[in-house]
Coordinates of C-alpha atoms in Angstrom, one line a residue:
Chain A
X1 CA 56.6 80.2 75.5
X2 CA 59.0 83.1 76.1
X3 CA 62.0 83.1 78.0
X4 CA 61.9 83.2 81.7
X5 CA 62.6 86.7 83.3
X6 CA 65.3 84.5 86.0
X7 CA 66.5 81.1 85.8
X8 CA 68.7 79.6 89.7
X9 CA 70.1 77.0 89.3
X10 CA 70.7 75.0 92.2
X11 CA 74.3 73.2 92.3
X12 CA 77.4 74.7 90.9
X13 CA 79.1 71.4 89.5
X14 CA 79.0 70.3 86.1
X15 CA 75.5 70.1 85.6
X16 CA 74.6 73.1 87.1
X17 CA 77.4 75.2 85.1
X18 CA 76.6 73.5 81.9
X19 CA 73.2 74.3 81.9
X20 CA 74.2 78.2 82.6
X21 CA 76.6 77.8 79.8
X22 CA 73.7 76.4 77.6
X23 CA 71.3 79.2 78.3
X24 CA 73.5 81.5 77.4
X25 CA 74.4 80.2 74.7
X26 CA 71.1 79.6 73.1
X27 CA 70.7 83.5 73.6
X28 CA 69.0 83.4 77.1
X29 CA 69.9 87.3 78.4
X30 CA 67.6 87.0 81.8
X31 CA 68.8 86.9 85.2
X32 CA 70.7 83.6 86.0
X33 CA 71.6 82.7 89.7
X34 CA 73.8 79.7 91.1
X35 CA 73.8 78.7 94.3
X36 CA 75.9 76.0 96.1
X37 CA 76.6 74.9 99.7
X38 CA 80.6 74.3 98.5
X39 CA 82.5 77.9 98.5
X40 CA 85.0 76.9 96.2
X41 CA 85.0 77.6 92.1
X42 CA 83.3 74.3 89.8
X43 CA 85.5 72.0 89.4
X44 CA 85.4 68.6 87.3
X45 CA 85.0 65.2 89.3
X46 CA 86.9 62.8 86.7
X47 CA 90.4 63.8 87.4
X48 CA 89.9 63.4 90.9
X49 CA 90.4 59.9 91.7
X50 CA 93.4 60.1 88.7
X51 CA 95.3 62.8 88.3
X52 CA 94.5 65.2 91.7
X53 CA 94.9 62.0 93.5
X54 CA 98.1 60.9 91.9
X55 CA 99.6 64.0 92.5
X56 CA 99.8 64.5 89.0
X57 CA 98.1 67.5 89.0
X58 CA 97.8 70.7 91.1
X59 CA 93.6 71.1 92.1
X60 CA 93.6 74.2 90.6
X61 CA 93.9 72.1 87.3
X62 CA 90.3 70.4 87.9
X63 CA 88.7 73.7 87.9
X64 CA 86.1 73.8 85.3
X65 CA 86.9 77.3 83.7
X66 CA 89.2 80.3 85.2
X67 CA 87.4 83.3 86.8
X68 CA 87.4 85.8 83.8
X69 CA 85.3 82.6 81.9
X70 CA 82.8 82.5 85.1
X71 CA 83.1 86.2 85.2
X72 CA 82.1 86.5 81.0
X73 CA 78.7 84.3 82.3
X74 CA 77.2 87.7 83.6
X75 CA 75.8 84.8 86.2
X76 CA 75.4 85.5 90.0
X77 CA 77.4 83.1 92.2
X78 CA 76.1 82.5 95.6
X79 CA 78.6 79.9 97.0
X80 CA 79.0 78.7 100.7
X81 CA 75.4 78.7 101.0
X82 CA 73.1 75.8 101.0
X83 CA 69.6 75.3 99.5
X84 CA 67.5 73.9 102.8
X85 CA 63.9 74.1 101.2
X86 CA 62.0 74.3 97.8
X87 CA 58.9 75.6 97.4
X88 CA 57.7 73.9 94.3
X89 CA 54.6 76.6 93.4
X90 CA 56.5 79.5 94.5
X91 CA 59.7 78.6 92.5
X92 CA 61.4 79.9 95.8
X93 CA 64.4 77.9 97.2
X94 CA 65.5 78.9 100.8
X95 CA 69.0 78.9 101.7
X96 CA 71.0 78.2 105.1
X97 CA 71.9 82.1 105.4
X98 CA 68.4 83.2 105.1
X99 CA 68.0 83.6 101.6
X100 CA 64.8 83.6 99.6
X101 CA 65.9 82.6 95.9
X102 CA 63.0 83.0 93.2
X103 CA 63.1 82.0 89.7
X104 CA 60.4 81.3 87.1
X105 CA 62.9 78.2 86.5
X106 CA 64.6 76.6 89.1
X107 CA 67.1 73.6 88.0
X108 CA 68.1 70.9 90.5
X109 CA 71.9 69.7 90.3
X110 CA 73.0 69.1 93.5
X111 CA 74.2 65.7 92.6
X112 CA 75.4 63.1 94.9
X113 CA 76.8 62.1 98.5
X114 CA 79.1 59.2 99.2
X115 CA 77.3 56.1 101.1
X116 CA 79.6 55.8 104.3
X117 CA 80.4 52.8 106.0
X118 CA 78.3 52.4 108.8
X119 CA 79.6 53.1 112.5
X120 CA 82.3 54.9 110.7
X121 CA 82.0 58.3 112.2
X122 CA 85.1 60.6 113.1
X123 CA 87.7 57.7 112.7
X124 CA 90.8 59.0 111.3
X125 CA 92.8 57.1 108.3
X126 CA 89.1 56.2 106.8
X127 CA 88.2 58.2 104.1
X128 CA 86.0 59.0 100.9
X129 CA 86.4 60.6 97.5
X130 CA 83.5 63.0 96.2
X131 CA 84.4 66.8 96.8
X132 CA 87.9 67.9 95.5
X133 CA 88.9 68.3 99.0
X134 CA 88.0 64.8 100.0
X135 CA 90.9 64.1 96.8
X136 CA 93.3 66.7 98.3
X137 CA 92.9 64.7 102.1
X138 CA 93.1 61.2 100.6
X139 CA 96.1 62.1 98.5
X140 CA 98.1 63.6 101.7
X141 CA 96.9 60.5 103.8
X142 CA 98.2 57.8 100.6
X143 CA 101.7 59.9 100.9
X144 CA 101.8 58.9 104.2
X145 CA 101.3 55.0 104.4
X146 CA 102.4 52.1 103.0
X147 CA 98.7 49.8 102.3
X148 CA 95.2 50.9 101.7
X149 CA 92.4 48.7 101.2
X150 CA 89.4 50.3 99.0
X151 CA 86.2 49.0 99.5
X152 CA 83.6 48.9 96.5
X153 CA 85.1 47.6 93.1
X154 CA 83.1 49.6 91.1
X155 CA 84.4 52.5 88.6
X156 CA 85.1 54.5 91.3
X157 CA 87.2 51.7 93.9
X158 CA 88.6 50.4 90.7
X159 CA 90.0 53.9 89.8
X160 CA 91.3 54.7 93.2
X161 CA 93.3 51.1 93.4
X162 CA 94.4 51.5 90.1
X163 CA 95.5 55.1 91.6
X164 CA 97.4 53.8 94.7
X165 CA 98.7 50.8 93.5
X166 CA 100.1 53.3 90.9
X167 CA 101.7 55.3 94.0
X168 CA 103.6 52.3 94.9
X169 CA 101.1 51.3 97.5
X170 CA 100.3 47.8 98.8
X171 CA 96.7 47.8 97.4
X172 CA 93.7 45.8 98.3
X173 CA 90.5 46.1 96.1
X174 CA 87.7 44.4 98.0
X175 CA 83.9 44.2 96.7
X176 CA 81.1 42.5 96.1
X177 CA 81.2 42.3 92.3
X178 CA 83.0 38.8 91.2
X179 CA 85.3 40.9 89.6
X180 CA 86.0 44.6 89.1
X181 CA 83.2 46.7 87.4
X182 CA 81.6 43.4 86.5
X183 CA 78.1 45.1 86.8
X184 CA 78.9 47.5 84.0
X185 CA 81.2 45.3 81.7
X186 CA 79.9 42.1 82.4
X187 CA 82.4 39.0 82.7
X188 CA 84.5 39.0 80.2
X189 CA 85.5 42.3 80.3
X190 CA 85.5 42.4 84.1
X191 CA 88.1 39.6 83.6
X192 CA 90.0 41.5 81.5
X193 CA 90.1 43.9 84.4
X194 CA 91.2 41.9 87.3
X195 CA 94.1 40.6 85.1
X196 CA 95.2 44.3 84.4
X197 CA 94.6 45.1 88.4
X198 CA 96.4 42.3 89.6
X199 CA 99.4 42.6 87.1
X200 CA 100.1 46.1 88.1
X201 CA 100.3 44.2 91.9
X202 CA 96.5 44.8 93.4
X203 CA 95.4 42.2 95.4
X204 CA 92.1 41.8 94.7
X205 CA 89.4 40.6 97.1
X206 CA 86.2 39.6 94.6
X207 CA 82.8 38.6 95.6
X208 CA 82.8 39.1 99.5
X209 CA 81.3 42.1 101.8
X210 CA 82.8 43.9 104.3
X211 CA 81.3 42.7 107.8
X212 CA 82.7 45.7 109.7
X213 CA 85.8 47.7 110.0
X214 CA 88.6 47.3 112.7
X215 CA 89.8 50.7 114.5
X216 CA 92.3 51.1 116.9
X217 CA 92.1 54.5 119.8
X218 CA 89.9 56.4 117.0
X219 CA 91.7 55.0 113.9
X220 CA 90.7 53.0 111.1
X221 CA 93.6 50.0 110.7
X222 CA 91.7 48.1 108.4
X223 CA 88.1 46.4 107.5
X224 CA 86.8 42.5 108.7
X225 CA 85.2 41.0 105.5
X226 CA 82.1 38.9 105.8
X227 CA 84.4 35.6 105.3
X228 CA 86.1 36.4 108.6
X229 CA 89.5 37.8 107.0
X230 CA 91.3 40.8 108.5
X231 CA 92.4 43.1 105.5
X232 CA 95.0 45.5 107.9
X233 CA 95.7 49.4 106.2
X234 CA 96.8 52.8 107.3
X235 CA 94.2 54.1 104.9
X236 CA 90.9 52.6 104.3
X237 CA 88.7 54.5 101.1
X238 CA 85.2 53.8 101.3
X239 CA 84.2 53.6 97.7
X240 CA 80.7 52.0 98.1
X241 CA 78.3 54.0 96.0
X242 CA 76.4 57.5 96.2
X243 CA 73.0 58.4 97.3
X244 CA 71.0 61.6 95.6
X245 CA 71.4 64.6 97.1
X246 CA 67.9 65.2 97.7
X247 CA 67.9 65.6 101.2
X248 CA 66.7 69.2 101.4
X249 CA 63.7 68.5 99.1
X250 CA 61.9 66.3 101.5
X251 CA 58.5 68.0 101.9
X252 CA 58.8 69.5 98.6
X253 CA 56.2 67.1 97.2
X254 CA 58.6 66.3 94.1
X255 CA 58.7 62.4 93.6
X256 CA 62.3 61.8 95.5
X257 CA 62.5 58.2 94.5
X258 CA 66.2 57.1 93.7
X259 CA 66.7 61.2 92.9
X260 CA 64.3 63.9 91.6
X261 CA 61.8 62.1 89.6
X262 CA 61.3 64.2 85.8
X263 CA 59.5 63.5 83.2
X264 CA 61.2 63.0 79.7
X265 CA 61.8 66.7 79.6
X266 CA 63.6 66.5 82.6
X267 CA 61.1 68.6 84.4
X268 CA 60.2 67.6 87.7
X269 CA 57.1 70.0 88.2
X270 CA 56.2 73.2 86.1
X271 CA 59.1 75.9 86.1
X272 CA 61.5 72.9 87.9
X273 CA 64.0 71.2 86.2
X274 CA 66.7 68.3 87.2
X275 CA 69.7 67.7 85.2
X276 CA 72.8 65.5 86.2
X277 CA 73.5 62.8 89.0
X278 CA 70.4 63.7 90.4
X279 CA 67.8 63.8 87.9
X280 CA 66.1 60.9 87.1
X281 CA 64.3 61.0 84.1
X282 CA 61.9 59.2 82.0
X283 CA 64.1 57.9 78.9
X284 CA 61.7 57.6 76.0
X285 CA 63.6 55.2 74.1
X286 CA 64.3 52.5 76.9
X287 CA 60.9 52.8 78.2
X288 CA 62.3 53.2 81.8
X289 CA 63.3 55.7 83.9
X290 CA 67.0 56.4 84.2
X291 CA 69.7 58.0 86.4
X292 CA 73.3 58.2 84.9
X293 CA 75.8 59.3 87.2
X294 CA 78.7 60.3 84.2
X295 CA 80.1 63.3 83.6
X296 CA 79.1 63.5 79.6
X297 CA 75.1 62.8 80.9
X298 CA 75.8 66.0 83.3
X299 CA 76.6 68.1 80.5
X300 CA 74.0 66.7 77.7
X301 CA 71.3 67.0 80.2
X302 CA 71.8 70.2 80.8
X303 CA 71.8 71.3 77.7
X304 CA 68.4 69.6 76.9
X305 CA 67.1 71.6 79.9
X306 CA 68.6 74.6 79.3
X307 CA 66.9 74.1 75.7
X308 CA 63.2 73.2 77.3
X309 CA 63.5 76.5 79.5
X310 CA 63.6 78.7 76.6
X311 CA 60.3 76.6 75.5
X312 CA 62.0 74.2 72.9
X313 CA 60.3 70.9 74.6
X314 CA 63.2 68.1 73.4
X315 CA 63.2 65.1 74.6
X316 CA 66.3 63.4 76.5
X317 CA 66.9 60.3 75.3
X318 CA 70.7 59.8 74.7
X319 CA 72.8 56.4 74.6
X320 CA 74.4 56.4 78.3
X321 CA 78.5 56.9 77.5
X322 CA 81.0 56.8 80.3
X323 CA 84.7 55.8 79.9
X324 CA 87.3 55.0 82.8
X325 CA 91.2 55.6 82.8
X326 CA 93.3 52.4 85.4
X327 CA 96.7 52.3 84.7
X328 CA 97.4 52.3 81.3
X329 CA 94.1 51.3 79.6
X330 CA 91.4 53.7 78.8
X331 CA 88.0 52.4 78.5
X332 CA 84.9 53.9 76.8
X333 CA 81.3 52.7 77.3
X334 CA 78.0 53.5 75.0
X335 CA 75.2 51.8 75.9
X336 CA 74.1 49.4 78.5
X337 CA 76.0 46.2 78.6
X338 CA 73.9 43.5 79.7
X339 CA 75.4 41.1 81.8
X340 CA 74.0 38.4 79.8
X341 CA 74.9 39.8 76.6
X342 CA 76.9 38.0 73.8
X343 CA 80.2 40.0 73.4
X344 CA 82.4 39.9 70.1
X345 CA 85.1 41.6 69.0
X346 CA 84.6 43.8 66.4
X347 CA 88.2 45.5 66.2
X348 CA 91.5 44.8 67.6
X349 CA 92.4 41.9 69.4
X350 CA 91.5 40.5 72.7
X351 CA 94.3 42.0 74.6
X352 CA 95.8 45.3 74.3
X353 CA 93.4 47.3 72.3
X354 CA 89.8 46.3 71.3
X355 CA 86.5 47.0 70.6
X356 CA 83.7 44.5 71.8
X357 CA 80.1 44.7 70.5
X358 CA 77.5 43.4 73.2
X359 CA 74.3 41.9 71.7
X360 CA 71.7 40.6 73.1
X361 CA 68.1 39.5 71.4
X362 CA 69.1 40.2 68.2
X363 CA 69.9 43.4 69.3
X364 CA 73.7 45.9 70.1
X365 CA 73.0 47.2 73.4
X366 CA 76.3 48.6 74.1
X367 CA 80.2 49.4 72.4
X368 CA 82.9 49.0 74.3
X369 CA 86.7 50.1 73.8
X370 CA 89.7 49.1 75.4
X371 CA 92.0 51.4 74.4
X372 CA 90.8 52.5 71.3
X373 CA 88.5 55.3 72.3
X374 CA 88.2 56.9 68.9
X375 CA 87.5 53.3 67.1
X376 CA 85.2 53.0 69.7
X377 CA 83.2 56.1 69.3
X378 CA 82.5 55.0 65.5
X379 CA 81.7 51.8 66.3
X380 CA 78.7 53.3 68.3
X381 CA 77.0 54.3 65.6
X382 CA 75.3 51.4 65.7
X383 CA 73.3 52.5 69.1
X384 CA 70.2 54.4 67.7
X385 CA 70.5 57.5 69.6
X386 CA 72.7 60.2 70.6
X387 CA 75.7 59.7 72.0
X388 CA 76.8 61.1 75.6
X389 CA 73.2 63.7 74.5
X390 CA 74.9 65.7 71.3
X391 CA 73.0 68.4 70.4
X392 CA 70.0 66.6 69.1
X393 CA 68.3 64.9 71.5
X394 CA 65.2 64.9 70.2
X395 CA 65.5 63.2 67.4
X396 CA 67.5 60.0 69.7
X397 CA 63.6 59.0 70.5
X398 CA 64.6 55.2 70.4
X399 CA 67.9 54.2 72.2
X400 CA 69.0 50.4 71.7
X401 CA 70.6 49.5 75.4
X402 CA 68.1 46.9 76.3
X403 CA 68.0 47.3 79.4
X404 CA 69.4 50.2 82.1
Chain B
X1 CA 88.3 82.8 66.9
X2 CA 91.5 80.9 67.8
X3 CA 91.0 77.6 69.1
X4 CA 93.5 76.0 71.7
X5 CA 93.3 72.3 72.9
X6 CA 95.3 71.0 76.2
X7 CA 96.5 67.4 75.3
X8 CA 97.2 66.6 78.9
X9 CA 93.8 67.1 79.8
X10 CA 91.7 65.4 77.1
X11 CA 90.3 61.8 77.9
X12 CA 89.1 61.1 74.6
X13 CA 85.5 61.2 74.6
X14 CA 85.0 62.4 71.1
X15 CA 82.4 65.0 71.9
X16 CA 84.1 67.7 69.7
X17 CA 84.4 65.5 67.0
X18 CA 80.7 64.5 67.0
X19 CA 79.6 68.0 67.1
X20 CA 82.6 70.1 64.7
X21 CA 83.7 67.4 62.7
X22 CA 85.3 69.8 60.3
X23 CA 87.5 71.3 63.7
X24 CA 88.2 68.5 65.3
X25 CA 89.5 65.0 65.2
X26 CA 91.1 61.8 67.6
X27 CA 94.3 60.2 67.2
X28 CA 94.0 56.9 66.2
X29 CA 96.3 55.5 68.6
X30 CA 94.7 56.7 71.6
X31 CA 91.9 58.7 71.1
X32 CA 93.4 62.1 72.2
X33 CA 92.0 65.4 70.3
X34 CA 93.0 66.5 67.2
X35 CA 92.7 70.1 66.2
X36 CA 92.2 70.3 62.7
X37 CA 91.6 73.9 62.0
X38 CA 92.8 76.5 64.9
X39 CA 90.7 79.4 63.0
X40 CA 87.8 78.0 61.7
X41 CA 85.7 79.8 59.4
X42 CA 82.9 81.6 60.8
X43 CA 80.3 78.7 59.8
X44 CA 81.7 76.5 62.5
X45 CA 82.4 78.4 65.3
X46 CA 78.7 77.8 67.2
X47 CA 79.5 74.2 66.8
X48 CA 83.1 74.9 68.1
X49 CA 82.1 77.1 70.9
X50 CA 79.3 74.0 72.2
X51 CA 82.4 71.8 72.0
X52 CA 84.2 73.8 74.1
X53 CA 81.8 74.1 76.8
X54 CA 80.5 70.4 76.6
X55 CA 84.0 68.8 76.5
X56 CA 83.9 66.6 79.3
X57 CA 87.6 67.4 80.4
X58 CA 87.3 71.0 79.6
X59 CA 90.6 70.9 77.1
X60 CA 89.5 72.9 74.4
X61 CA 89.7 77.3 74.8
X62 CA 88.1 79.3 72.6
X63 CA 89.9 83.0 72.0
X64 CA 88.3 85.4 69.9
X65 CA 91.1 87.0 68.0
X66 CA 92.6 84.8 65.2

């Protein structure tokens, strides 16, 4: 197969950017175009709920790559424009301004939206953190007050407490997880979480659901949990989980389930590709299909697409990695823990720095490492598989998570 | 080339030691990047360059002049 004469991409994040970068890379000198609704230049989502929302940094520091990088792409940028339609044949995506984009690729990377609490609309001092504008607001309103309550303890809730509590806020973690990011660590290492959250002074509030939030003349003041307690706050962060942003496909006739259904190419339909939050792909070596929403999958995955647009056909079948930064700990995932799983540590000690194995049927499904990211990373050479994607996908046919 | 890496911005992932092994390393305290060879010989630099652009925290700069 020979190269396509125009690849659009649509999404300018890092999955979209990445798989520009890729193409070129590999060689690709065709016409590349990137569209996205946001006007602003790609930025990176992982500082956001750390370092933007500290304060730590200036948002010009989560920008992905300066303009003379961008510029060196020889990529057109069509930004503040959204994609509203795809024809899937016609490899033709029509924008809110009019436009009439065709490729003989088109790549999907428009990621994710925040899940909002319901009845939430227009109140002030309630907020969520995707966009780096939503970081920017959140920050400015957390100057400002004296207790937040976040709602969701997973990675993201758990960041943004970590965050505030940080900040010198009176911080209230509330979710339905028995303890922090007990759905990806499993219990003991969820354990280990709360005691960190709770000796940096977050109150947390495990196992229950919000029932409804409390508002005062258009304000959020706090959130009513299904147990009947009042949580009061000047800020409340909604941290509750993402939906695909596969809104503007409906009609399309691509398989929209849980994201933009691919096959273990990523492809979603001949000449249309999905890479990132998004894309949920068939992962060869766990049997299953498989959405990761990390920042490493964003990046891998586009560079397996980018490689299967120039007619390379890999496979993408890496071991999921994600890591987390709360307070002082970093933590660094590969694999799939499985809740269930038999966990042993492999180096370090339980307590300041560790790495646990989880195995479960005989088999490691997952490293984990509490600061000790680089002891960590060797340690996951046991997971068959690529790491975070590498740069040799196709030869990670058999991953050893167990389960997603 | 002339490689650059921003300490402040790495999170540790490793991804530049996975794919330029001979360029790049972690501290073993905390996983931060390691640049073991600023001006690599000409071997490495496609491996350098993909570690550039898939490094997750975007800390490492490529330059072309050594």
């Amino acid at each position: 197969m020979s190269a396509p004469a125009g690849v659009l991409v649509v999404g300018a994040s890092a999955a979209g950017l990445s798989t520009v970068e890729a193409l070129r890379r590999k060689g690709y000198d065709g016409r590349l175009t990137v569209l996205d609704a946001a006007a602003g230049a790609p930025y990176d989502r992982p500082p956001l709920s750390k370092q933007i929302l500290s304060g730590t940094w200036d948002p010009e520091r989560a920008h992905l790559r300066t303009q003379e990088q961008l510029d060196a792409l020889g990529a057109e940028f069509l930004l503040g424009d959204a994609a509203v339609a795809l024809d899937v044949p016609g490899r033709t995506v029509h924008t809110a301004h009019g436009r009439a984009l065709s490729a003989e690729a088109v790549v999907l990377s428009t990621g994710l939206r925040p899940r909002r609490l319901p009845g939430a609309e227009d109140l002030t001092g309630l907020h969520v953190l995707r966009t780096l504008d939503e970081a920017v607001a959140l920050r400015g309103a957390l100057r400002n007050s004296r207790r937040v309550v976040v709602v969701g303890n997973g990675v993201l809730g758990s960041e943004i407490a970590a965050t505030a509590a940080g900040l010198g806020l009176t911080t209230t973690l509330a979710g339905l997880q028995p303890a922090p990011m007990q759905d990806q660590f499993g219990p003991r290492v969820a354990g280990a979480l709360a005691d960190l959250h709770t000796r940096n002074g977050v109150r947390l509030v495990s196992g229950v659901g919000v029932g409804e939030l409390t508002r005062d003349q258009g304000r959020a003041t706090g959130v009513r949990l299904t147990s009947g307690e009042v949580l009061s706050a000047d800020v409340v962060v909604a941290a509750i989980g993402c939906t695909p942003a596969t809104d503007w496909l409906a009609g399309s006739g691509l398989d929209l389930t849980d994201g933009v259904t691919c096959d273990a190419y990523c492809r979603a339909a001949p000449g249309v590709y999905a890479a990132g939050d998004v894309a949920r792909w068939y992962h060869q070596g766990l049997g299953t299909h498989l959405r990761l929403e990390n920042r490493t999958n964003a990046t891998a995955q586009a560079g397996v697409v980018a490689a299967n647009i120039l007619g390379q056909d890999l496979v993408y079948a890496p071991v999921p990695y994600f890591w987390t930064d709360q307070f002082d700990v970093k933590i660094q995932v590969y694999g799939a823990p499985a809740p269930d799983a038999d966990v042993t540590i492999v180096e370090g000690e339980d307590g300041d720095r560790f790495v646990a194995r989880y195995d479960r049927a005989g088999r490691t499904g997952a490293v984990l490492g509490w600061n000790m990211p680089k002891q960590a990373r060797i340690h996951s050479r046991l997971l068959t598989g690529t790491p975070g994607g590498g740069r040799d996908c196709a030869a990670a046919a058999t991953a050893a998570a167990p389960s997603a | 080339m002339k490689i650059s890496v921003d300490e402040t911005k790495c999170c540790g992932a490793g991804q530049c030691v996975m794919l330029a092994p001979e360029v790049f390393d972690q501290r073993d305290e905390d996983g931060i990047v390691v640049l073991l060879d600023a001006a690599p010989a000409p071997e490495h630099h496609q491996a350098a360059r993909e570690s550039a652009e898939v490094c997750p925290a975007a800390a490492i700069h490529i330059g072309e002049e050594a």
